[in-house]
Structures are given as C-alpha cells and as structure tokens.
CSV table of C-alpha atoms and ligand atoms in Angstrom, one decimal:
chain,number,residue,atom,x,y,z
A,1,MET,CA,24.8,-3.4,-36.9
A,2,PRO,CA,23.2,-4.0,-33.4
A,3,THR,CA,20.4,-6.5,-33.5
A,4,PRO,CA,16.9,-5.3,-32.4
A,5,ASP,CA,16.4,-7.6,-29.4
A,6,ARG,CA,20.0,-7.6,-28.3
A,7,PRO,CA,21.4,-4.1,-28.7
A,8,ASP,CA,24.7,-5.4,-27.2
A,9,HIS,CA,25.2,-7.8,-30.1
A,10,ARG,CA,26.6,-6.3,-33.3
A,11,ILE,CA,26.3,-8.5,-36.4
A,12,LEU,CA,29.4,-7.9,-38.5
A,13,ASP,CA,29.7,-7.6,-42.2
A,14,GLU,CA,32.7,-7.8,-44.5
A,15,ARG,CA,33.8,-4.2,-43.7
A,16,SER,CA,33.3,-4.4,-39.9
A,17,ILE,CA,35.1,-7.8,-39.9
A,18,THR,CA,38.1,-6.1,-41.5
A,19,ARG,CA,38.0,-3.3,-39.0
A,20,TYR,CA,37.8,-5.8,-36.1
A,21,VAL,CA,40.6,-8.1,-37.3
A,22,ALA,CA,42.8,-5.0,-37.7
A,23,THR,CA,42.5,-4.4,-33.9
A,24,VAL,CA,43.8,-7.9,-33.0
A,25,PRO,CA,47.6,-7.9,-33.6
A,26,GLU,CA,48.0,-11.7,-33.8
A,27,LEU,CA,45.3,-12.0,-36.4
A,28,ALA,CA,46.5,-9.0,-38.4
A,29,ALA,CA,50.0,-10.5,-38.4
A,30,ARG,CA,48.8,-13.8,-39.9
A,31,LEU,CA,47.2,-11.9,-42.8
A,32,GLY,CA,50.2,-9.6,-43.4
A,33,GLY,CA,50.0,-6.3,-45.2
A,34,GLY,CA,47.3,-3.9,-44.0
A,35,PRO,CA,43.4,-3.9,-44.0
A,36,ALA,CA,43.4,-2.4,-47.5
A,37,ALA,CA,45.0,-5.5,-48.8
A,38,TRP,CA,42.6,-8.0,-47.2
A,39,ASP,CA,39.8,-9.7,-49.0
A,40,VAL,CA,36.8,-10.8,-46.8
A,41,ARG,CA,34.0,-13.0,-48.1
A,42,GLU,CA,31.1,-14.7,-46.4
A,43,ILE,CA,31.3,-18.4,-47.2
A,44,GLY,CA,29.0,-20.0,-44.7
A,45,ASP,CA,26.5,-22.6,-45.9
A,46,GLY,CA,25.5,-24.0,-42.6
A,47,ASN,CA,22.2,-23.5,-40.7
A,48,VAL,CA,23.3,-21.5,-37.8
A,49,ASN,CA,26.3,-19.1,-38.1
A,50,TYR,CA,28.0,-16.6,-40.4
A,51,VAL,CA,31.4,-17.7,-41.7
A,52,PHE,CA,34.0,-15.4,-43.3
A,53,ALA,CA,37.1,-16.2,-45.2
A,54,VAL,CA,39.7,-13.4,-44.6
A,55,ARG,CA,42.7,-13.4,-46.9
A,56,GLY,CA,45.8,-11.3,-46.8
A,57,PRO,CA,49.2,-11.3,-48.6
A,58,ALA,CA,50.7,-13.6,-45.9
A,59,GLY,CA,47.9,-15.9,-45.0
A,60,ALA,CA,44.2,-16.4,-44.3
A,61,LEU,CA,41.8,-16.8,-41.4
A,62,CYS,CA,38.4,-18.2,-40.9
A,63,VAL,CA,36.2,-15.9,-38.8
A,64,LYS,CA,32.8,-17.1,-37.5
A,65,GLN,CA,30.1,-15.1,-35.8
A,66,ALA,CA,27.0,-16.4,-34.1
A,67,PRO,CA,23.9,-14.2,-34.7
A,68,PRO,CA,21.3,-14.3,-31.9
A,69,TYR,CA,19.1,-16.4,-34.2
A,70,VAL,CA,19.2,-19.4,-36.6
A,71,ARG,CA,20.9,-18.1,-39.7
A,72,ALA,CA,18.9,-20.3,-42.1
A,73,VAL,CA,15.6,-19.0,-40.7
A,74,GLY,CA,16.2,-15.5,-39.3
A,75,GLU,CA,15.0,-13.6,-36.3
A,76,SER,CA,11.8,-15.6,-36.0
A,77,TRP,CA,13.9,-18.4,-34.5
A,78,PRO,CA,16.0,-16.8,-31.8
A,79,LEU,CA,19.1,-18.8,-30.6
A,80,SER,CA,21.6,-17.8,-28.0
A,81,PRO,CA,24.8,-16.5,-29.6
A,82,THR,CA,26.8,-17.8,-26.6
A,83,ARG,CA,27.1,-21.0,-28.8
A,84,SER,CA,30.3,-19.5,-30.2
A,85,GLY,CA,31.9,-19.6,-26.8
A,86,PHE,CA,31.1,-23.3,-26.5
A,87,GLU,CA,32.4,-23.9,-29.9
A,88,PHE,CA,35.7,-22.2,-29.1
A,89,ARG,CA,36.0,-24.0,-25.7
A,90,ALA,CA,35.3,-27.4,-27.3
A,91,LEU,CA,37.7,-26.7,-30.1
A,92,ARG,CA,40.5,-26.1,-27.6
A,93,GLU,CA,39.6,-29.1,-25.5
A,94,HIS,CA,39.4,-31.5,-28.5
A,95,ALA,CA,42.6,-29.9,-29.9
A,96,ARG,CA,44.3,-30.9,-26.6
A,97,CYS,CA,43.4,-34.6,-27.4
A,98,ALA,CA,43.6,-34.7,-31.2
A,99,PRO,CA,45.3,-31.5,-32.6
A,100,ALA,CA,45.9,-33.0,-36.1
A,101,TYR,CA,42.2,-33.2,-36.7
A,102,LEU,CA,41.1,-29.7,-35.9
A,103,PRO,CA,41.7,-26.2,-37.3
A,104,ALA,CA,43.9,-24.3,-34.8
A,105,PRO,CA,41.8,-22.1,-32.5
A,106,LEU,CA,43.2,-18.6,-32.7
A,107,HIS,CA,41.0,-16.0,-31.1
A,108,TYR,CA,37.6,-15.6,-29.3
A,109,ALA,CA,35.8,-12.3,-28.7
A,110,PRO,CA,32.9,-13.0,-26.2
A,111,GLU,CA,31.4,-9.6,-26.6
A,112,LEU,CA,30.9,-10.2,-30.4
A,113,HIS,CA,30.3,-13.9,-30.1
A,114,LEU,CA,33.0,-14.3,-32.7
A,115,LEU,CA,35.9,-16.7,-33.1
A,116,ALA,CA,38.8,-17.0,-35.5
A,117,VAL,CA,40.4,-20.3,-36.5
A,118,GLU,CA,43.0,-21.4,-38.9
A,119,PHE,CA,41.8,-21.2,-42.5
A,120,LEU,CA,41.8,-24.6,-44.1
A,121,GLU,CA,43.3,-23.9,-47.5
A,122,ASP,CA,42.8,-26.6,-50.2
A,123,HIS,CA,40.2,-28.4,-48.1
A,124,CYS,CA,36.7,-29.2,-49.1
A,125,VAL,CA,33.6,-30.3,-47.1
A,126,VAL,CA,33.3,-34.1,-47.1
A,127,ARG,CA,29.5,-34.0,-47.9
A,128,HIS,CA,30.3,-32.0,-51.1
A,129,LEU,CA,33.1,-34.4,-52.0
A,130,LEU,CA,30.9,-37.4,-51.6
A,131,ASN,CA,28.0,-35.9,-53.5
A,132,ALA,CA,30.4,-35.1,-56.4
A,133,GLY,CA,31.2,-38.8,-56.5
A,134,GLY,CA,34.6,-38.4,-54.8
A,135,SER,CA,36.1,-40.0,-51.8
A,136,ARG,CA,39.3,-39.7,-49.7
A,137,ALA,CA,41.5,-42.8,-48.9
A,138,GLY,CA,42.0,-43.1,-45.2
A,139,PHE,CA,39.0,-41.0,-44.2
A,140,GLY,CA,37.5,-43.8,-42.1
A,141,ALA,CA,40.7,-44.4,-40.3
A,142,ASP,CA,41.2,-40.7,-39.6
A,143,MET,CA,37.8,-40.3,-38.2
A,144,GLY,CA,38.1,-43.5,-36.1
A,145,ASP,CA,41.3,-42.1,-34.7
A,146,TYR,CA,39.8,-38.6,-34.1
A,147,LEU,CA,36.8,-40.1,-32.3
A,148,ALA,CA,38.9,-42.4,-30.1
A,149,ARG,CA,41.2,-39.6,-29.1
A,150,THR,CA,38.6,-36.9,-28.4
A,151,LEU,CA,36.1,-39.3,-26.7
A,152,PHE,CA,38.7,-41.2,-24.6
A,153,GLY,CA,40.6,-38.0,-23.8
A,154,THR,CA,37.5,-36.2,-22.3
A,155,SER,CA,36.2,-39.2,-20.5
A,156,ASP,CA,36.7,-40.4,-16.9
A,157,LEU,CA,39.2,-42.9,-18.2
A,158,ALA,CA,41.6,-40.1,-19.1
A,159,LEU,CA,40.6,-37.2,-16.8
A,160,PRO,CA,40.9,-36.9,-13.0
A,161,ALA,CA,37.3,-36.6,-11.6
A,162,ALA,CA,37.8,-33.0,-10.5
A,163,ASP,CA,38.8,-31.9,-14.0
A,164,LYS,CA,36.1,-33.9,-15.6
A,165,ARG,CA,33.4,-32.5,-13.3
A,166,ARG,CA,34.6,-28.9,-13.9
A,167,LEU,CA,34.5,-29.5,-17.7
A,168,VAL,CA,31.0,-31.1,-17.5
A,169,GLY,CA,29.9,-28.0,-15.5
A,170,GLU,CA,31.1,-25.6,-18.2
A,171,PHE,CA,29.3,-27.4,-21.0
A,172,GLU,CA,26.1,-27.9,-19.1
A,173,ALA,CA,25.2,-24.3,-20.0
A,174,ASN,CA,25.0,-25.0,-23.7
A,175,ILE,CA,21.3,-25.5,-23.1
A,176,GLU,CA,19.8,-24.1,-26.2
A,177,MET,CA,22.0,-26.0,-28.6
A,178,CYS,CA,21.3,-29.3,-26.8
A,179,ARG,CA,17.6,-28.6,-26.8
A,180,ILE,CA,17.7,-28.4,-30.6
A,181,MET,CA,19.2,-31.9,-30.7
A,182,GLU,CA,16.9,-33.2,-28.1
A,183,GLU,CA,13.8,-32.0,-29.9
A,184,MET,CA,14.9,-32.5,-33.5
A,185,ILE,CA,16.3,-36.0,-33.3
A,186,PHE,CA,14.1,-37.7,-30.7
A,187,THR,CA,10.8,-35.8,-30.4
A,188,GLU,CA,9.5,-33.4,-33.0
A,189,ILE,CA,9.7,-35.8,-36.0
A,190,TYR,CA,7.4,-38.3,-34.2
A,191,ARG,CA,4.5,-35.8,-34.2
A,192,PRO,CA,3.1,-33.1,-36.3
A,193,PHE,CA,5.4,-30.1,-36.0
A,194,HIS,CA,5.6,-27.0,-38.2
A,195,ARG,CA,9.3,-27.3,-39.0
A,196,ASN,CA,9.1,-31.0,-40.2
A,197,ARG,CA,9.7,-31.4,-43.9
A,198,TRP,CA,9.7,-34.5,-46.1
A,199,THR,CA,9.1,-35.5,-49.8
A,200,SER,CA,5.4,-35.1,-50.0
A,201,PRO,CA,3.0,-36.6,-51.0
A,202,GLU,CA,5.3,-39.6,-51.8
A,203,LEU,CA,6.4,-40.2,-48.2
A,204,ASP,CA,3.1,-39.1,-46.5
A,205,PRO,CA,2.1,-42.7,-45.7
A,206,ASP,CA,5.6,-43.5,-44.4
A,207,VAL,CA,5.4,-40.5,-42.1
A,208,ARG,CA,2.0,-41.5,-40.8
A,209,ARG,CA,3.4,-45.0,-40.1
A,210,LEU,CA,6.4,-43.6,-38.3
A,211,ARG,CA,4.3,-41.6,-35.9
A,212,SER,CA,2.1,-44.5,-35.0
A,213,ASP,CA,5.0,-46.9,-34.6
A,214,THR,CA,5.0,-47.4,-30.9
A,215,ALA,CA,8.1,-49.6,-30.8
A,216,LEU,CA,10.0,-46.9,-32.7
A,217,VAL,CA,8.8,-44.0,-30.6
A,218,ILE,CA,9.7,-45.8,-27.4
A,219,ALA,CA,13.2,-46.7,-28.8
A,220,ALA,CA,13.7,-43.0,-29.7
A,221,ALA,CA,12.6,-41.9,-26.2
A,222,ARG,CA,14.9,-44.4,-24.6
A,223,LEU,CA,17.9,-42.9,-26.5
A,224,LYS,CA,16.8,-39.4,-25.8
A,225,ASN,CA,17.0,-40.3,-22.1
A,226,ARG,CA,20.5,-41.5,-22.7
A,227,TYR,CA,21.5,-38.3,-24.5
A,228,LEU,CA,20.0,-36.3,-21.6
A,229,THR,CA,21.6,-38.2,-18.8
A,230,ARG,CA,24.9,-39.7,-19.7
A,231,ARG,CA,27.9,-37.4,-19.3
A,232,GLU,CA,30.5,-39.8,-20.8
A,233,ALA,CA,32.7,-37.6,-23.0
A,234,LEU,CA,32.8,-34.2,-24.6
A,235,LEU,CA,30.9,-34.6,-27.8
A,236,HIS,CA,31.2,-32.6,-31.0
A,237,GLY,CA,27.5,-32.8,-30.8
A,238,ASP,CA,26.7,-32.5,-34.6
A,239,LEU,CA,29.2,-34.7,-36.3
A,240,HIS,CA,28.1,-35.2,-39.9
A,241,THR,CA,29.9,-35.1,-43.2
A,242,GLY,CA,29.1,-31.3,-43.4
A,243,SER,CA,31.2,-30.8,-40.2
A,244,ILE,CA,34.3,-32.3,-41.7
A,245,MET,CA,36.8,-31.0,-44.2
A,246,VAL,CA,39.5,-32.9,-46.1
A,247,GLY,CA,42.5,-31.7,-47.9
A,248,PRO,CA,45.8,-33.3,-49.1
A,249,GLY,CA,46.8,-35.6,-46.3
A,250,SER,CA,44.5,-33.8,-43.8
A,251,THR,CA,41.1,-34.4,-42.1
A,252,ARG,CA,39.7,-31.6,-40.0
A,253,VAL,CA,36.6,-31.4,-37.9
A,254,ILE,CA,34.8,-28.0,-37.7
A,255,ASP,CA,31.6,-26.5,-36.2
A,256,GLN,CA,31.7,-27.5,-32.6
A,257,GLU,CA,28.8,-25.2,-31.5
A,258,PHE,CA,26.6,-28.1,-30.4
A,259,ALA,CA,29.3,-29.5,-28.0
A,260,CYS,CA,28.2,-31.0,-24.7
A,261,PHE,CA,28.9,-34.0,-22.6
A,262,GLY,CA,27.0,-37.1,-23.7
A,263,PRO,CA,27.2,-40.7,-24.7
A,264,MET,CA,30.2,-41.5,-27.0
A,265,GLY,CA,27.9,-43.4,-29.4
A,266,PHE,CA,26.1,-40.1,-30.2
A,267,ASP,CA,29.0,-38.7,-32.2
A,268,ILE,CA,30.0,-42.1,-33.7
A,269,GLY,CA,26.5,-43.0,-34.7
A,270,SER,CA,25.8,-39.6,-36.2
A,271,LEU,CA,28.7,-39.8,-38.5
A,272,LEU,CA,28.0,-43.3,-39.6
A,273,ALA,CA,24.4,-42.3,-40.3
A,274,HIS,CA,25.6,-39.6,-42.8
A,275,LEU,CA,27.8,-42.1,-44.6
A,276,LEU,CA,24.9,-44.5,-44.9
A,277,VAL,CA,22.5,-41.7,-46.0
A,278,ASN,CA,25.0,-40.9,-48.7
A,279,TYR,CA,25.2,-44.6,-49.7
A,280,LEU,CA,21.4,-44.8,-50.1
A,281,ALA,CA,21.1,-41.4,-51.8
A,282,GLN,CA,23.7,-42.4,-54.4
A,283,ASP,CA,21.0,-44.7,-56.0
A,284,GLY,CA,18.7,-41.7,-56.4
A,285,ARG,CA,21.4,-39.5,-57.8
A,286,HIS,CA,22.6,-41.7,-60.6
A,287,ALA,CA,20.9,-41.3,-64.0
A,288,GLY,CA,18.5,-44.2,-64.2
A,289,GLY,CA,18.2,-44.5,-60.5
A,290,HIS,CA,18.1,-47.7,-58.5
A,291,ALA,CA,17.3,-50.5,-60.9
A,292,GLY,CA,15.9,-52.8,-58.2
A,293,ALA,CA,16.9,-55.9,-56.2
A,294,GLY,CA,20.3,-57.3,-57.2
A,295,THR,CA,21.7,-54.2,-58.8
A,296,GLU,CA,25.4,-53.8,-58.3
A,297,GLU,CA,26.7,-51.2,-55.9
A,298,THR,CA,28.8,-48.5,-57.5
A,299,PRO,CA,32.5,-48.4,-56.5
A,300,GLN,CA,31.8,-45.3,-54.4
A,301,GLN,CA,29.0,-47.1,-52.5
A,302,ARG,CA,31.4,-50.0,-51.8
A,303,ARG,CA,33.9,-47.5,-50.5
A,304,LEU,CA,31.4,-45.9,-48.3
A,305,LEU,CA,30.6,-49.2,-46.5
A,306,GLU,CA,34.3,-49.9,-46.3
A,307,THR,CA,34.7,-46.5,-44.7
A,308,VAL,CA,32.0,-47.3,-42.1
A,309,ALA,CA,33.8,-50.5,-41.1
A,310,GLU,CA,37.3,-48.9,-41.2
A,311,LEU,CA,36.1,-46.1,-39.0
A,312,TRP,CA,34.7,-48.4,-36.3
A,313,HIS,CA,37.6,-50.8,-36.3
A,314,THR,CA,40.1,-47.9,-36.0
A,315,PHE,CA,38.1,-46.4,-33.2
A,316,VAL,CA,38.3,-49.6,-31.2
A,317,ARG,CA,42.0,-50.2,-31.9
A,318,ARG,CA,43.0,-46.6,-30.9
A,319,PHE,CA,40.6,-46.5,-27.9
A,320,LEU,CA,42.1,-49.7,-26.5
A,321,GLU,CA,45.6,-48.5,-27.1
A,322,LEU,CA,44.8,-45.2,-25.2
A,323,TRP,CA,43.2,-47.2,-22.4
A,324,ARG,CA,46.4,-49.2,-22.0
A,325,THR,CA,48.8,-46.3,-22.3
A,326,SER,CA,47.0,-43.1,-21.1
A,327,ALA,CA,44.4,-44.1,-18.5
A,328,HIS,CA,45.1,-41.3,-16.0
A,329,GLY,CA,41.5,-40.8,-15.0
A,330,ASP,CA,39.7,-41.8,-11.8
A,331,ALA,CA,37.6,-44.5,-13.5
A,332,TYR,CA,39.4,-47.9,-13.3
A,333,PRO,CA,42.2,-46.3,-11.3
A,334,ALA,CA,45.8,-47.3,-12.1
A,335,THR,CA,46.3,-48.2,-8.4
A,336,LEU,CA,43.9,-51.0,-8.7
A,337,PHE,CA,44.7,-52.0,-12.3
A,338,PRO,CA,48.4,-51.8,-13.0
A,339,ALA,CA,49.3,-51.8,-16.7
A,340,CYS,CA,50.1,-55.1,-18.2
A,341,ALA,CA,52.3,-55.6,-21.3
A,342,ASP,CA,50.2,-58.3,-22.9
A,343,ASP,CA,46.6,-57.3,-23.5
A,344,GLU,CA,45.2,-60.8,-23.2
A,345,ASP,CA,46.6,-61.2,-19.7
A,346,ASP,CA,45.4,-57.8,-18.5
A,347,VAL,CA,42.8,-58.0,-15.8
A,348,LEU,CA,40.9,-55.3,-17.6
A,349,TYR,CA,40.7,-57.2,-20.9
A,350,ALA,CA,37.1,-58.4,-20.6
A,351,GLU,CA,36.0,-55.2,-19.0
A,352,ARG,CA,37.3,-53.1,-21.9
A,353,SER,CA,35.5,-55.3,-24.4
A,354,ALA,CA,32.3,-55.0,-22.5
A,355,TYR,CA,32.7,-51.2,-22.3
A,356,LEU,CA,33.2,-51.0,-26.1
A,357,ASP,CA,30.3,-53.4,-26.7
A,358,ARG,CA,28.1,-50.9,-24.9
A,359,VAL,CA,29.5,-47.9,-26.9
A,360,PHE,CA,28.7,-50.0,-30.0
A,361,ARG,CA,25.1,-50.5,-28.9
A,362,ASP,CA,24.7,-46.8,-28.4
A,363,THR,CA,26.3,-46.1,-31.7
A,364,VAL,CA,23.8,-48.4,-33.5
A,365,GLY,CA,20.8,-46.7,-31.9
A,366,PHE,CA,22.0,-43.1,-32.4
A,367,CYS,CA,22.9,-44.0,-36.0
A,368,GLY,CA,19.3,-45.1,-36.5
A,369,ALA,CA,17.8,-42.1,-34.9
A,370,GLU,CA,20.0,-39.7,-36.9
A,371,THR,CA,19.2,-41.5,-40.2
A,372,ILE,CA,15.4,-41.1,-39.6
A,373,ARG,CA,15.5,-37.5,-38.6
A,374,ARG,CA,17.4,-36.5,-41.8
A,375,VAL,CA,14.5,-37.8,-43.8
A,376,VAL,CA,11.6,-36.2,-42.0
A,377,GLY,CA,13.0,-33.3,-40.0
A,378,PHE,CA,14.0,-29.7,-40.4
A,379,ALA,CA,17.6,-30.3,-41.5
A,380,ARG,CA,17.5,-32.6,-44.5
A,381,PRO,CA,20.9,-33.1,-46.1
A,382,VAL,CA,21.6,-32.1,-49.7
A,383,ASP,CA,22.5,-35.8,-50.4
A,384,PHE,CA,18.7,-36.3,-50.6
A,385,THR,CA,17.3,-32.8,-51.4
A,386,ASP,CA,19.5,-32.5,-54.5
A,387,ILE,CA,17.8,-35.5,-56.1
A,388,GLU,CA,15.5,-33.7,-58.5
A,389,ASP,CA,13.1,-36.5,-59.3
A,390,ALA,CA,10.7,-36.7,-56.4
A,391,GLY,CA,9.9,-40.4,-57.0
A,392,ARG,CA,13.6,-41.4,-56.9
A,393,ARG,CA,14.3,-39.2,-53.9
A,394,ALA,CA,11.4,-40.8,-52.0
A,395,ASP,CA,12.6,-44.3,-52.9
A,396,ALA,CA,16.1,-43.5,-51.4
A,397,GLU,CA,14.6,-41.8,-48.4
A,398,ARG,CA,12.2,-44.6,-47.7
A,399,ARG,CA,15.1,-47.0,-47.6
A,400,ALA,CA,16.8,-44.6,-45.1
A,401,LEU,CA,13.7,-44.7,-42.9
A,402,ARG,CA,13.8,-48.5,-43.0
A,403,LEU,CA,17.4,-48.6,-42.2
A,404,GLY,CA,17.0,-46.2,-39.4
A,405,ARG,CA,14.2,-48.2,-37.9
A,406,ALA,CA,16.1,-51.5,-38.2
A,407,LEU,CA,19.0,-49.9,-36.2
A,408,LEU,CA,16.9,-48.1,-33.7
A,409,VAL,CA,14.4,-50.8,-32.9
A,410,ASP,CA,16.5,-53.9,-33.6
A,411,THR,CA,19.7,-52.6,-32.1
A,412,ALA,CA,20.5,-55.9,-30.3
A,413,ALA,CA,20.5,-57.7,-33.7
A,414,HIS,CA,23.6,-55.7,-34.6
A,415,THR,CA,26.6,-56.9,-32.6
A,416,CYS,CA,29.4,-55.8,-34.9
A,417,VAL,CA,29.9,-53.1,-37.6
A,418,GLU,CA,29.6,-55.8,-40.3
A,419,ASP,CA,26.0,-56.3,-39.2
A,420,ILE,CA,25.2,-52.6,-39.9
A,421,VAL,CA,26.8,-53.0,-43.3
A,422,LYS,CA,24.7,-56.2,-44.0
A,423,THR,CA,21.4,-54.5,-42.9
A,424,THR,CA,22.2,-51.5,-45.2
A,425,ARG,CA,22.8,-53.8,-48.2
A,426,ARG,CA,19.7,-55.9,-47.5
A,427,ILE,CA,17.5,-52.8,-47.3
A,428,ARG,CA,19.0,-51.4,-50.5
A,429,ASP,CA,18.2,-54.7,-52.2
A,430,GLU,CA,14.6,-55.0,-51.0
A,431,THR,CA,12.0,-54.3,-53.6
A,432,GLN,CA,10.2,-51.1,-52.8
A,433,PRO,CA,6.4,-51.2,-52.4
A,434,ALA,CA,4.6,-48.4,-54.2
B,1,LIG,C1,18.9,-25.0,-36.2
B,1,LIG,S1,19.2,-26.1,-37.4
B,1,LIG,C2,20.0,-27.3,-36.6
B,1,LIG,C3,20.6,-28.3,-37.6
B,1,LIG,O1,21.5,-27.7,-38.3
B,1,LIG,C4,22.8,-28.1,-37.9
B,1,LIG,O2,23.7,-28.3,-39.0
B,1,LIG,C5,22.6,-29.4,-37.2
B,1,LIG,O3,22.9,-30.5,-38.0
B,1,LIG,C6,21.2,-29.4,-36.8
B,1,LIG,O4,20.5,-30.5,-37.1
B,2,LIG,MG1,26.9,-27.8,-37.8
C-alpha cells in the first residue's frame, strides 16, 4: 500500500512481504520450499518499525520495514524511513568489529526501506527476560566485550583518518533519528511538552522540581552538547535491554536505526541505565513492594548490580587489549608509540587510563540522563509501566529520578563502577518521603 504523503513508499503486509521475499533468490533459498509454504507474522513491539518473522521449511528470516512515521503513534508523527538504511549500514559496520554479537545482515532494499537479517531462533529480548525474573550468566561480560569491540573498532584508535571521516560523513545524515534523542533525552523532559508522560498525580511534585532544578538542567545541556559535538565512535544510538536478545550461548544486539557517531559513554551509559531501572523497578513488581530501608535485595537485584560491574570491567579489559594489539588508526600513531609487551612499561599506559577515565565520566552522566528520561518522557519502559499499583510504581520511579540526578549532577563523585553501584543501593535504601 503506498502511503499518502510518500506515494513512492509502499508499506508491506504479510502477503506483500511474501511476494517480495520470493523475488530475492538468496532470501528465498534460506527459507526453502516456495512462497506457499512460508509463514509470515508481524512480531514488532518497538516504537518505530514493523518487524516480520518469515519462516520456511529450511529456515527463517527477520524482515524489517520502516514506515514514514513513528509506528507507535502513526502518521501524525512523520519520521524519515531512510532510518532503515542507517540501520543496515551500522549493522554491517558493527558486524565487521564484533560479528558474534549481531544478527547477520542479509539484504537491504532502499526503495522499500526494508532490510532482512538472520532470524534469531530461540532468543528472547533481555528486557522481557529480566521482567520475568530471569537472567543470563555472562550477559555483562558479553556486552562489555561487544561495546569495547564496536566502539574501539569505529574510533580513531582503530581506523585511518580518511576511513573514519568517510564513515562519519555517512552517518551525519541520520538527522531525524538523532534529533529524537537530542530532544527526548536532554530537552523536552525538562519543560512542559505534549508527549511527556509520568505517573500522575503521584509524581507531579517531582516533575515540577525537576524542571526548576537549574543544576540538573545545566548538566543535561552540557551532555547534550557532548552528544551533538563528539564524533568518537559509531554508536548503536539506542542501546537498552529491549535492543538486545539472548539465546543459548548467544547475545545479539538489534535495532541500530538510531546509529550515529557520538561519545562512547552514550551507548555504555544507556545500557547501564536500563539495568539500574530494572533493579529499582523490581521493588515495585514484587508482591508487597519495597518494604523500606534495610530490606534485602532479591538475588536478581544482586545479579543486576554484578552485571553492571562485570560489563564495565570487561569493557575496560577488552578495550585496553584492542588498543595494545589493534591500534591501526591515526590517533596515537604506531610510528610514535611502538607496541610494548609489558603494559606497565608502555609509554601509553597512563594515557590509556586517562582516556578510559574520561569515557567513564561520560558513561556516568549519560546513564543519569537516560534514567531520568525513562521516568518522565515519551518512551517509558515496561519495567515501570507494568507495575499496576500506581503508588508502588511512583516509589520506584522516584528512586530512579534520584539516581539519575545523582549520576548526572554529581558525576565527579563517581570515579569507578562500584561508586555507581553504591549510589544505587543507597538510594534504594533511603526512606521515601510521601
Ligand atoms: C519515537 S520513539 C523513540 C524511542 O523509542 C525507541 O525505542 C527509543 O528508545 C526512543 O527513545
Ligand atoms: Mg529501538
């Protein structure tokens, strides 16, 4: 069906997806049999795109199409469908750095704004797993490894300047998707805006306080400037627990449509924020709710905080290893800094630590900003919204606002990942004012 304002853009349904896939020999071959034997189902639950599972006798595919609007809202919120091209391009670039953590990119049809990727059989979305009380051993280590490989591998540490500049140029055009992040995370939640939502009336006073909190608004603006200006690495751009799937022995990152060059800490902080949001939401989800100061953490909450620490430590370890072994970029050129076997003797040792300290500071700030916007913005996670009792939901969300503020405004007080964990536990244990 052509869409009214873009007659060139046909939105596909189950039948037209089947017809289209049949015209692409490599996709048809993966499915096996013929179109009559294929089963197509729309399975998307995200805000922006349509996602189809296509199954055949020999295998399955995941086909995604970007409509020229935000799926969750409809045509009243137009959005460039070119996002699917950026998604496919980012998927390929990240797959070059960390193939084990991505679905294989298979096909892209620019005229339809459609892409096909490997179907992740036996995988589930991490957010759903966590909200069902589950967890996956090694998840933090996998994500630390993924982040180090993709962020290092697309930075000036790994890429020759000419390649990096060309890549930056390509992703600069993902303007509409970046604008969503610029506005949603750093701006619109700090003023009255028609798309903001929160648990009302319970959090009304908190939202008023947030908007008049000058230190907080300035800290958010400072970070927005960083997101706008720093072209450090190719980011996923929307890395949360809904953008990651896990299966037996496998962790895969999906939904790269917000990809752009930006500060490394943006991706890392975003994912940590969602682990911490889940940690705080757990108190609202359990029958009986949070019993107040001194209540024991559940085993799952403990695991979430261990995951936070494991993720950061793995990121640092792998990033340093890549810097020692694969620094082919024009920053810190190998001609000036020859590789040294023993890290401590390496002339770059102190410099590398300083580099990662700065990535950590960014991570803390972006983690705080993401935590706050998931309480009072348009895209609130089911971790919170599924808590039926509004009072309990508001208690958990209020703690998230406090945590977000502590990280965003008192960034410098957090010098290691254990400080983030400590602040999270302290805020969980604080007695809530009515
Ligand atoms: C247009 S809605 C944008 C939100 O949905 C995506 O999942 C991102 O997280 C973004 O916040
Ligand atoms: Mg997404």
